[in-house]
């Protein structure tokens, strides 16, 4: 098949009839969108924008509407204060989640389905993780770079194994202004095809290796299954690392080094427990050699969620993109490659894990505001004295490197402020009232468990630091305990089905055969989605001699986590 032809079939999974590599508008429009130039009304009149857009845009079947239930009508019915959640986490998890991310001012819904505005409260979380990860990969001699957003159709053809099945998710730009582009260009869903032609160019000899690059960017995947803020959005932010080595040993080592950084992001920053493990043949990145991942679990929905992936690509892409070099002996050799990524999905997992019926609960390490200082005026109290105490408390905490703010707004009551900052998930609240002022202390209230404690001003910084550390640790411990309570070890099919019905995270002995995983998927198919493997944990319980696979009855090769997943 010619390159051009392949590019065509590749992105037109549904059609095999057309000879041209590019598209007739009729067929093309079934999976593309066009970039309409924004008209003034789109920018200035929001109400009209939404209705106009719905009319203008070609909305594809299966496209869900852009506005969530909670962002629309519901809000008008709600109390004027705008405080408090309508839904409870345990009763209606989906609506609860949408409401939390909006009311905590993390997300604003956008008028394109599956696209969300990331507000400052979200971005500061992303930046905390970014700061950590970026510094760590720099220690590993990985360098940042930036490749273009657009992909020419020509290079995509090289990637048969890789992109097969993904074609319907690729978004295309087909016009500039009113004229059709001569050649449509794709928007990156991931950057292998964008980057590897240049790896081929830049890598000549063994001295050019290793080549270790990372980029922080956005990617677009035009998904049609139900969009969820952070968890499944059509555009998201991520880092993608792409590295090339002379030897497999170096590549193998990096896969695990990066995976450990992902574990630390989840466990040390987001206070979310994860398992490190290897993906099954079915669930691995098809273009790669093997895939490792960190896997989280959401007890409320009984779903696993892939937290981040670190792939060894082997030499598959080196073959496709001719990434070769001359080794010390003067022979031509192929590089070993890895790729790895984590995305803004991390934030969604954190919200789902820690949020409660009062809203978001932020781990101190990633909270934009770690301490909110609230003045509690009383009838005849020395108002100025209280305000000054709040301001100086913040100053002392800021100088100690803590992220503290005070809320001195005089048009809100202390109670309203408590609810507001609880909704936003601030880990620690310090209340300062007349009595506290008189005693030179502040009343500390933890967001994670409502525990209260008086802190003497003389000891402010130490005690606040200690409290924040305790909160961070406690949030992880509680989440881990809840997650662990969901783990169910099963050995038979009947136990497996029962555990699946109970929303468990299932650990089962498995024969590690692709056919068997397919069979399990088929046999568990239903409204809630099929069960699949999440990963085979690196930390394997002992597999006793003679243990059989829960699904096939053949000898088991390993313990594997199974469940429904996001
Ligand atoms: C898989 C693989 C890999 C670099 C990573 O997981 C780490 C960072 N990439 C990504 N993947 C695709 O390759 C893909 C390709 C197309 Cl064309 C698409 F539309 C969606 C995709 N989704 C995932």
mmCIF file with all atom_site columns, N, CA and C in Angstrom, residues 212-265:
data_model
loop_
_atom_site.group_PDB
_atom_site.id
_atom_site.type_symbol
_atom_site.label_atom_id
_atom_site.label_alt_id
_atom_site.label_comp_id
_atom_site.label_asym_id
_atom_site.label_entity_id
_atom_site.label_seq_id
_atom_site.pdbx_PDB_ins_code
_atom_site.Cartn_x
_atom_site.Cartn_y
_atom_site.Cartn_z
_atom_site.occupancy
_atom_site.B_iso_or_equiv
_atom_site.pdbx_formal_charge
_atom_site.auth_seq_id
_atom_site.auth_comp_id
_atom_site.auth_asym_id
_atom_site.auth_atom_id
_atom_site.pdbx_PDB_model_num
ATOM 1   N N  . UNK A 1 212 ? 16.839  12.290 25.108 1.00 0.00 ? 212 UNK A N  1
ATOM 2   C CA . UNK A 1 212 ? 15.741  12.242 26.088 1.00 0.00 ? 212 UNK A CA 1
ATOM 3   C C  . UNK A 1 212 ? 15.032  13.585 26.129 1.00 0.00 ? 212 UNK A C  1
ATOM 4   N N  . UNK A 1 213 ? 13.838  13.614 25.509 1.00 0.00 ? 213 UNK A N  1
ATOM 5   C CA . UNK A 1 213 ? 13.072  14.858 25.432 1.00 0.00 ? 213 UNK A CA 1
ATOM 6   C C  . UNK A 1 213 ? 11.696  14.708 26.064 1.00 0.00 ? 213 UNK A C  1
ATOM 7   N N  . UNK A 1 214 ? 11.234  15.841 26.546 1.00 0.00 ? 214 UNK A N  1
ATOM 8   C CA . UNK A 1 214 ? 9.894   15.904 27.141 1.00 0.00 ? 214 UNK A CA 1
ATOM 9   C C  . UNK A 1 214 ? 9.220   17.159 26.638 1.00 0.00 ? 214 UNK A C  1
ATOM 10  N N  . UNK A 1 215 ? 7.911   17.104 26.474 1.00 0.00 ? 215 UNK A N  1
ATOM 11  C CA . UNK A 1 215 ? 7.215   18.363 26.246 1.00 0.00 ? 215 UNK A CA 1
ATOM 12  C C  . UNK A 1 215 ? 5.943   18.437 27.072 1.00 0.00 ? 215 UNK A C  1
ATOM 13  N N  . UNK A 1 216 ? 5.676   19.658 27.538 1.00 0.00 ? 216 UNK A N  1
ATOM 14  C CA . UNK A 1 216 ? 4.432   19.974 28.243 1.00 0.00 ? 216 UNK A CA 1
ATOM 15  C C  . UNK A 1 216 ? 3.509   20.580 27.200 1.00 0.00 ? 216 UNK A C  1
ATOM 16  N N  . UNK A 1 217 ? 2.372   19.991 26.985 1.00 0.00 ? 217 UNK A N  1
ATOM 17  C CA . UNK A 1 217 ? 1.509   20.513 25.926 1.00 0.00 ? 217 UNK A CA 1
ATOM 18  C C  . UNK A 1 217 ? 0.066   20.061 26.111 1.00 0.00 ? 217 UNK A C  1
ATOM 19  N N  . UNK A 1 218 ? -0.756  20.473 25.177 1.00 0.00 ? 218 UNK A N  1
ATOM 20  C CA . UNK A 1 218 ? -2.132  19.986 25.101 1.00 0.00 ? 218 UNK A CA 1
ATOM 21  C C  . UNK A 1 218 ? -2.224  18.948 23.991 1.00 0.00 ? 218 UNK A C  1
ATOM 22  N N  . UNK A 1 219 ? -3.170  18.049 24.088 1.00 0.00 ? 219 UNK A N  1
ATOM 23  C CA . UNK A 1 219 ? -3.480  17.132 22.987 1.00 0.00 ? 219 UNK A CA 1
ATOM 24  C C  . UNK A 1 219 ? -4.997  17.047 22.846 1.00 0.00 ? 219 UNK A C  1
ATOM 25  N N  . UNK A 1 220 ? -5.420  16.623 21.666 1.00 0.00 ? 220 UNK A N  1
ATOM 26  C CA . UNK A 1 220 ? -6.853  16.559 21.376 1.00 0.00 ? 220 UNK A CA 1
ATOM 27  C C  . UNK A 1 220 ? -7.215  15.154 20.915 1.00 0.00 ? 220 UNK A C  1
ATOM 28  N N  . UNK A 1 221 ? -8.185  14.565 21.570 1.00 0.00 ? 221 UNK A N  1
ATOM 29  C CA . UNK A 1 221 ? -8.723  13.271 21.150 1.00 0.00 ? 221 UNK A CA 1
ATOM 30  C C  . UNK A 1 221 ? -10.234 13.411 21.129 1.00 0.00 ? 221 UNK A C  1
ATOM 31  N N  . UNK A 1 222 ? -10.805 13.314 19.934 1.00 0.00 ? 222 UNK A N  1
ATOM 32  C CA . UNK A 1 222 ? -12.229 13.604 19.787 1.00 0.00 ? 222 UNK A CA 1
ATOM 33  C C  . UNK A 1 222 ? -13.042 12.374 20.174 1.00 0.00 ? 222 UNK A C  1
ATOM 34  N N  . UNK A 1 223 ? -13.178 12.187 21.471 1.00 0.00 ? 223 UNK A N  1
ATOM 35  C CA . UNK A 1 223 ? -13.856 11.005 21.992 1.00 0.00 ? 223 UNK A CA 1
ATOM 36  C C  . UNK A 1 223 ? -15.359 11.186 21.956 1.00 0.00 ? 223 UNK A C  1
ATOM 37  N N  . UNK A 1 224 ? -16.057 10.079 21.902 1.00 0.00 ? 224 UNK A N  1
ATOM 38  C CA . UNK A 1 224 ? -17.514 10.150 21.885 1.00 0.00 ? 224 UNK A CA 1
ATOM 39  C C  . UNK A 1 224 ? -18.170 9.514  23.103 1.00 0.00 ? 224 UNK A C  1
ATOM 40  N N  . UNK A 1 225 ? -17.406 8.791  23.898 1.00 0.00 ? 225 UNK A N  1
ATOM 41  C CA . UNK A 1 225 ? -18.000 8.270  25.134 1.00 0.00 ? 225 UNK A CA 1
ATOM 42  C C  . UNK A 1 225 ? -18.078 9.404  26.152 1.00 0.00 ? 225 UNK A C  1
ATOM 43  N N  . UNK A 1 226 ? -18.955 9.221  27.134 1.00 0.00 ? 226 UNK A N  1
ATOM 44  C CA . UNK A 1 226 ? -19.354 10.369 27.945 1.00 0.00 ? 226 UNK A CA 1
ATOM 45  C C  . UNK A 1 226 ? -18.188 11.140 28.553 1.00 0.00 ? 226 UNK A C  1
ATOM 46  N N  . UNK A 1 227 ? -18.125 12.428 28.209 1.00 0.00 ? 227 UNK A N  1
ATOM 47  C CA . UNK A 1 227 ? -17.019 13.241 28.707 1.00 0.00 ? 227 UNK A CA 1
ATOM 48  C C  . UNK A 1 227 ? -17.167 13.531 30.191 1.00 0.00 ? 227 UNK A C  1
ATOM 49  N N  . UNK A 1 228 ? -16.075 13.572 30.898 1.00 0.00 ? 228 UNK A N  1
ATOM 50  C CA . UNK A 1 228 ? -16.048 13.862 32.333 1.00 0.00 ? 228 UNK A CA 1
ATOM 51  C C  . UNK A 1 228 ? -14.878 14.803 32.582 1.00 0.00 ? 228 UNK A C  1
ATOM 52  N N  . UNK A 1 229 ? -15.119 15.907 33.268 1.00 0.00 ? 229 UNK A N  1
ATOM 53  C CA . UNK A 1 229 ? -14.019 16.843 33.521 1.00 0.00 ? 229 UNK A CA 1
ATOM 54  C C  . UNK A 1 229 ? -12.777 16.119 34.053 1.00 0.00 ? 229 UNK A C  1
ATOM 55  N N  . UNK A 1 230 ? -11.641 16.447 33.540 1.00 0.00 ? 230 UNK A N  1
ATOM 56  C CA . UNK A 1 230 ? -10.336 15.874 33.896 1.00 0.00 ? 230 UNK A CA 1
ATOM 57  C C  . UNK A 1 230 ? -10.171 14.416 33.465 1.00 0.00 ? 230 UNK A C  1
ATOM 58  N N  . UNK A 1 231 ? -11.188 13.609 33.683 1.00 0.00 ? 231 UNK A N  1
ATOM 59  C CA . UNK A 1 231 ? -11.048 12.167 33.491 1.00 0.00 ? 231 UNK A CA 1
ATOM 60  C C  . UNK A 1 231 ? -11.109 11.800 32.016 1.00 0.00 ? 231 UNK A C  1
ATOM 61  N N  . UNK A 1 232 ? -12.075 12.350 31.323 1.00 0.00 ? 232 UNK A N  1
ATOM 62  C CA . UNK A 1 232 ? -12.143 12.142 29.878 1.00 0.00 ? 232 UNK A CA 1
ATOM 63  C C  . UNK A 1 232 ? -12.587 13.432 29.210 1.00 0.00 ? 232 UNK A C  1
ATOM 64  N N  . UNK A 1 233 ? -11.634 14.198 28.725 1.00 0.00 ? 233 UNK A N  1
ATOM 65  C CA . UNK A 1 233 ? -11.955 15.441 28.033 1.00 0.00 ? 233 UNK A CA 1
ATOM 66  C C  . UNK A 1 233 ? -11.329 15.381 26.647 1.00 0.00 ? 233 UNK A C  1
ATOM 67  N N  . UNK A 1 234 ? -11.879 16.165 25.745 1.00 0.00 ? 234 UNK A N  1
ATOM 68  C CA . UNK A 1 234 ? -11.419 16.081 24.357 1.00 0.00 ? 234 UNK A CA 1
ATOM 69  C C  . UNK A 1 234 ? -10.097 16.806 24.142 1.00 0.00 ? 234 UNK A C  1
ATOM 70  N N  . UNK A 1 235 ? -9.842  17.772 24.964 1.00 0.00 ? 235 UNK A N  1
ATOM 71  C CA . UNK A 1 235 ? -8.521  18.388 24.981 1.00 0.00 ? 235 UNK A CA 1
ATOM 72  C C  . UNK A 1 235 ? -8.012  18.249 26.403 1.00 0.00 ? 235 UNK A C  1
ATOM 73  N N  . UNK A 1 236 ? -6.772  17.882 26.559 1.00 0.00 ? 236 UNK A N  1
ATOM 74  C CA . UNK A 1 236 ? -6.224  17.861 27.911 1.00 0.00 ? 236 UNK A CA 1
ATOM 75  C C  . UNK A 1 236 ? -4.758  18.262 27.896 1.00 0.00 ? 236 UNK A C  1
ATOM 76  N N  . UNK A 1 237 ? -4.259  18.568 29.080 1.00 0.00 ? 237 UNK A N  1
ATOM 77  C CA . UNK A 1 237 ? -2.845  18.915 29.221 1.00 0.00 ? 237 UNK A CA 1
ATOM 78  C C  . UNK A 1 237 ? -2.104  17.683 29.701 1.00 0.00 ? 237 UNK A C  1
ATOM 79  N N  . UNK A 1 238 ? -0.904  17.529 29.250 1.00 0.00 ? 238 UNK A N  1
ATOM 80  C CA . UNK A 1 238 ? -0.059  16.442 29.735 1.00 0.00 ? 238 UNK A CA 1
ATOM 81  C C  . UNK A 1 238 ? 1.389   16.797 29.544 1.00 0.00 ? 238 UNK A C  1
ATOM 82  N N  . UNK A 1 239 ? 2.257   15.934 30.043 1.00 0.00 ? 239 UNK A N  1
ATOM 83  C CA . UNK A 1 239 ? 3.639   15.937 29.580 1.00 0.00 ? 239 UNK A CA 1
ATOM 84  C C  . UNK A 1 239 ? 3.802   14.643 28.821 1.00 0.00 ? 239 UNK A C  1
ATOM 85  N N  . UNK A 1 240 ? 4.534   14.697 27.735 1.00 0.00 ? 240 UNK A N  1
ATOM 86  C CA . UNK A 1 240 ? 4.868   13.460 27.047 1.00 0.00 ? 240 UNK A CA 1
ATOM 87  C C  . UNK A 1 240 ? 6.372   13.395 26.887 1.00 0.00 ? 240 UNK A C  1
ATOM 88  N N  . UNK A 1 241 ? 6.942   12.321 27.397 1.00 0.00 ? 241 UNK A N  1
ATOM 89  C CA . UNK A 1 241 ? 8.371   12.095 27.295 1.00 0.00 ? 241 UNK A CA 1
ATOM 90  C C  . UNK A 1 241 ? 8.627   11.088 26.192 1.00 0.00 ? 241 UNK A C  1
ATOM 91  N N  . UNK A 1 242 ? 9.640   11.359 25.394 1.00 0.00 ? 242 UNK A N  1
ATOM 92  C CA . UNK A 1 242 ? 10.004  10.444 24.300 1.00 0.00 ? 242 UNK A CA 1
ATOM 93  C C  . UNK A 1 242 ? 11.515  10.317 24.305 1.00 0.00 ? 242 UNK A C  1
ATOM 94  N N  . UNK A 1 243 ? 11.998  9.122  24.566 1.00 0.00 ? 243 UNK A N  1
ATOM 95  C CA . UNK A 1 243 ? 13.444  8.956  24.729 1.00 0.00 ? 243 UNK A CA 1
ATOM 96  C C  . UNK A 1 243 ? 13.967  7.817  23.847 1.00 0.00 ? 243 UNK A C  1
ATOM 97  N N  . UNK A 1 244 ? 15.238  7.922  23.505 1.00 0.00 ? 244 UNK A N  1
ATOM 98  C CA . UNK A 1 244 ? 15.875  6.897  22.670 1.00 0.00 ? 244 UNK A CA 1
ATOM 99  C C  . UNK A 1 244 ? 17.227  6.530  23.265 1.00 0.00 ? 244 UNK A C  1
ATOM 100 N N  . UNK A 1 245 ? 17.497  5.235  23.319 1.00 0.00 ? 245 UNK A N  1
ATOM 101 C CA . UNK A 1 245 ? 18.724  4.709  23.928 1.00 0.00 ? 245 UNK A CA 1
ATOM 102 C C  . UNK A 1 245 ? 19.406  3.719  22.983 1.00 0.00 ? 245 UNK A C  1
ATOM 103 N N  . UNK A 1 246 ? 20.678  3.470  23.304 1.00 0.00 ? 246 UNK A N  1
ATOM 104 C CA . UNK A 1 246 ? 21.393  2.450  22.534 1.00 0.00 ? 246 UNK A CA 1
ATOM 105 C C  . UNK A 1 246 ? 20.996  1.045  22.979 1.00 0.00 ? 246 UNK A C  1
ATOM 106 N N  . UNK A 1 247 ? 20.678  0.905  24.268 1.00 0.00 ? 247 UNK A N  1
ATOM 107 C CA . UNK A 1 247 ? 20.442  -0.452 24.775 1.00 0.00 ? 247 UNK A CA 1
ATOM 108 C C  . UNK A 1 247 ? 19.080  -0.600 25.450 1.00 0.00 ? 247 UNK A C  1
ATOM 109 N N  . UNK A 1 248 ? 18.620  -1.824 25.476 1.00 0.00 ? 248 UNK A N  1
ATOM 110 C CA . UNK A 1 248 ? 17.362  -2.119 26.150 1.00 0.00 ? 248 UNK A CA 1
ATOM 111 C C  . UNK A 1 248 ? 17.488  -1.889 27.653 1.00 0.00 ? 248 UNK A C  1
ATOM 112 N N  . UNK A 1 249 ? 18.665  -2.198 28.195 1.00 0.00 ? 249 UNK A N  1
ATOM 113 C CA . UNK A 1 249 ? 18.851  -2.053 29.642 1.00 0.00 ? 249 UNK A CA 1
ATOM 114 C C  . UNK A 1 249 ? 18.583  -0.618 30.088 1.00 0.00 ? 249 UNK A C  1
ATOM 115 N N  . UNK A 1 250 ? 19.131  0.330  29.333 1.00 0.00 ? 250 UNK A N  1
ATOM 116 C CA . UNK A 1 250 ? 18.901  1.737  29.686 1.00 0.00 ? 250 UNK A CA 1
ATOM 117 C C  . UNK A 1 250 ? 17.426  2.098  29.587 1.00 0.00 ? 250 UNK A C  1
ATOM 118 N N  . UNK A 1 251 ? 16.796  1.606  28.522 1.00 0.00 ? 251 UNK A N  1
ATOM 119 C CA . UNK A 1 251 ? 15.369  1.899  28.323 1.00 0.00 ? 251 UNK A CA 1
ATOM 120 C C  . UNK A 1 251 ? 14.540  1.294  29.461 1.00 0.00 ? 251 UNK A C  1
ATOM 121 N N  . UNK A 1 252 ? 14.810  0.040  29.789 1.00 0.00 ? 252 UNK A N  1
ATOM 122 C CA . UNK A 1 252 ? 14.096  -0.634 30.880 1.00 0.00 ? 252 UNK A CA 1
ATOM 123 C C  . UNK A 1 252 ? 14.215  0.143  32.190 1.00 0.00 ? 252 UNK A C  1
ATOM 124 N N  . UNK A 1 253 ? 15.419  0.607  32.473 1.00 0.00 ? 253 UNK A N  1
ATOM 125 C CA . UNK A 1 253 ? 15.653  1.315  33.734 1.00 0.00 ? 253 UNK A CA 1
ATOM 126 C C  . UNK A 1 253 ? 14.846  2.609  33.767 1.00 0.00 ? 253 UNK A C  1
ATOM 127 N N  . UNK A 1 254 ? 14.815  3.312  32.645 1.00 0.00 ? 254 UNK A N  1
ATOM 128 C CA . UNK A 1 254 ? 14.086  4.580  32.620 1.00 0.00 ? 254 UNK A CA 1
ATOM 129 C C  . UNK A 1 254 ? 12.582  4.373  32.796 1.00 0.00 ? 254 UNK A C  1
ATOM 130 N N  . UNK A 1 255 ? 12.055  3.335  32.178 1.00 0.00 ? 255 UNK A N  1
ATOM 131 C CA . UNK A 1 255 ? 10.620  3.046  32.313 1.00 0.00 ? 255 UNK A CA 1
ATOM 132 C C  . UNK A 1 255 ? 10.238  3.022  33.792 1.00 0.00 ? 255 UNK A C  1
ATOM 133 N N  . UNK A 1 256 ? 11.061  2.356  34.589 1.00 0.00 ? 256 UNK A N  1
ATOM 134 C CA . UNK A 1 256 ? 10.751  2.225  36.016 1.00 0.00 ? 256 UNK A CA 1
ATOM 135 C C  . UNK A 1 256 ? 11.045  3.501  36.797 1.00 0.00 ? 256 UNK A C  1
ATOM 136 N N  . UNK A 1 257 ? 12.083  4.214  36.397 1.00 0.00 ? 257 UNK A N  1
ATOM 137 C CA . UNK A 1 257 ? 12.380  5.490  37.078 1.00 0.00 ? 257 UNK A CA 1
ATOM 138 C C  . UNK A 1 257 ? 11.214  6.463  36.907 1.00 0.00 ? 257 UNK A C  1
ATOM 139 N N  . UNK A 1 258 ? 10.696  6.524  35.693 1.00 0.00 ? 258 UNK A N  1
ATOM 140 C CA . UNK A 1 258 ? 9.574   7.433  35.427 1.00 0.00 ? 258 UNK A CA 1
ATOM 141 C C  . UNK A 1 258 ? 8.323   6.955  36.166 1.00 0.00 ? 258 UNK A C  1
ATOM 142 N N  . UNK A 1 259 ? 8.100   5.656  36.144 1.00 0.00 ? 259 UNK A N  1
ATOM 143 C CA . UNK A 1 259 ? 6.915   5.122  36.827 1.00 0.00 ? 259 UNK A CA 1
ATOM 144 C C  . UNK A 1 259 ? 6.944   5.475  38.318 1.00 0.00 ? 259 UNK A C  1
ATOM 145 N N  . UNK A 1 260 ? 8.135   5.441  38.886 1.00 0.00 ? 260 UNK A N  1
ATOM 146 C CA . UNK A 1 260 ? 8.276   5.805  40.298 1.00 0.00 ? 260 UNK A CA 1
ATOM 147 C C  . UNK A 1 260 ? 7.924   7.281  40.514 1.00 0.00 ? 260 UNK A C  1
ATOM 148 N N  . UNK A 1 261 ? 8.293   8.141  39.573 1.00 0.00 ? 261 UNK A N  1
ATOM 149 C CA . UNK A 1 261 ? 7.894   9.553  39.690 1.00 0.00 ? 261 UNK A CA 1
ATOM 150 C C  . UNK A 1 261 ? 6.374   9.678  39.626 1.00 0.00 ? 261 UNK A C  1
ATOM 151 N N  . UNK A 1 262 ? 5.737   8.894  38.786 1.00 0.00 ? 262 UNK A N  1
ATOM 152 C CA . UNK A 1 262 ? 4.275   8.925  38.708 1.00 0.00 ? 262 UNK A CA 1
ATOM 153 C C  . UNK A 1 262 ? 3.652   8.444  40.021 1.00 0.00 ? 262 UNK A C  1
ATOM 154 N N  . UNK A 1 263 ? 4.233   7.402  40.588 1.00 0.00 ? 263 UNK A N  1
ATOM 155 C CA . UNK A 1 263 ? 3.735   6.946  41.896 1.00 0.00 ? 263 UNK A CA 1
ATOM 156 C C  . UNK A 1 263 ? 3.847   8.068  42.922 1.00 0.00 ? 263 UNK A C  1
ATOM 157 N N  . UNK A 1 264 ? 4.971   8.751  42.879 1.00 0.00 ? 264 UNK A N  1
ATOM 158 C CA . UNK A 1 264 ? 5.169   9.822  43.875 1.00 0.00 ? 264 UNK A CA 1
ATOM 159 C C  . UNK A 1 264 ? 4.192   10.969 43.656 1.00 0.00 ? 264 UNK A C  1
ATOM 160 N N  . UNK A 1 265 ? 3.902   11.303 42.405 1.00 0.00 ? 265 UNK A N  1
ATOM 161 C CA . UNK A 1 265 ? 2.915   12.361 42.141 1.00 0.00 ? 265 UNK A CA 1
ATOM 162 C C  . UNK A 1 265 ? 1.590   11.973 42.796 1.00 0.00 ? 265 UNK A C  1
#
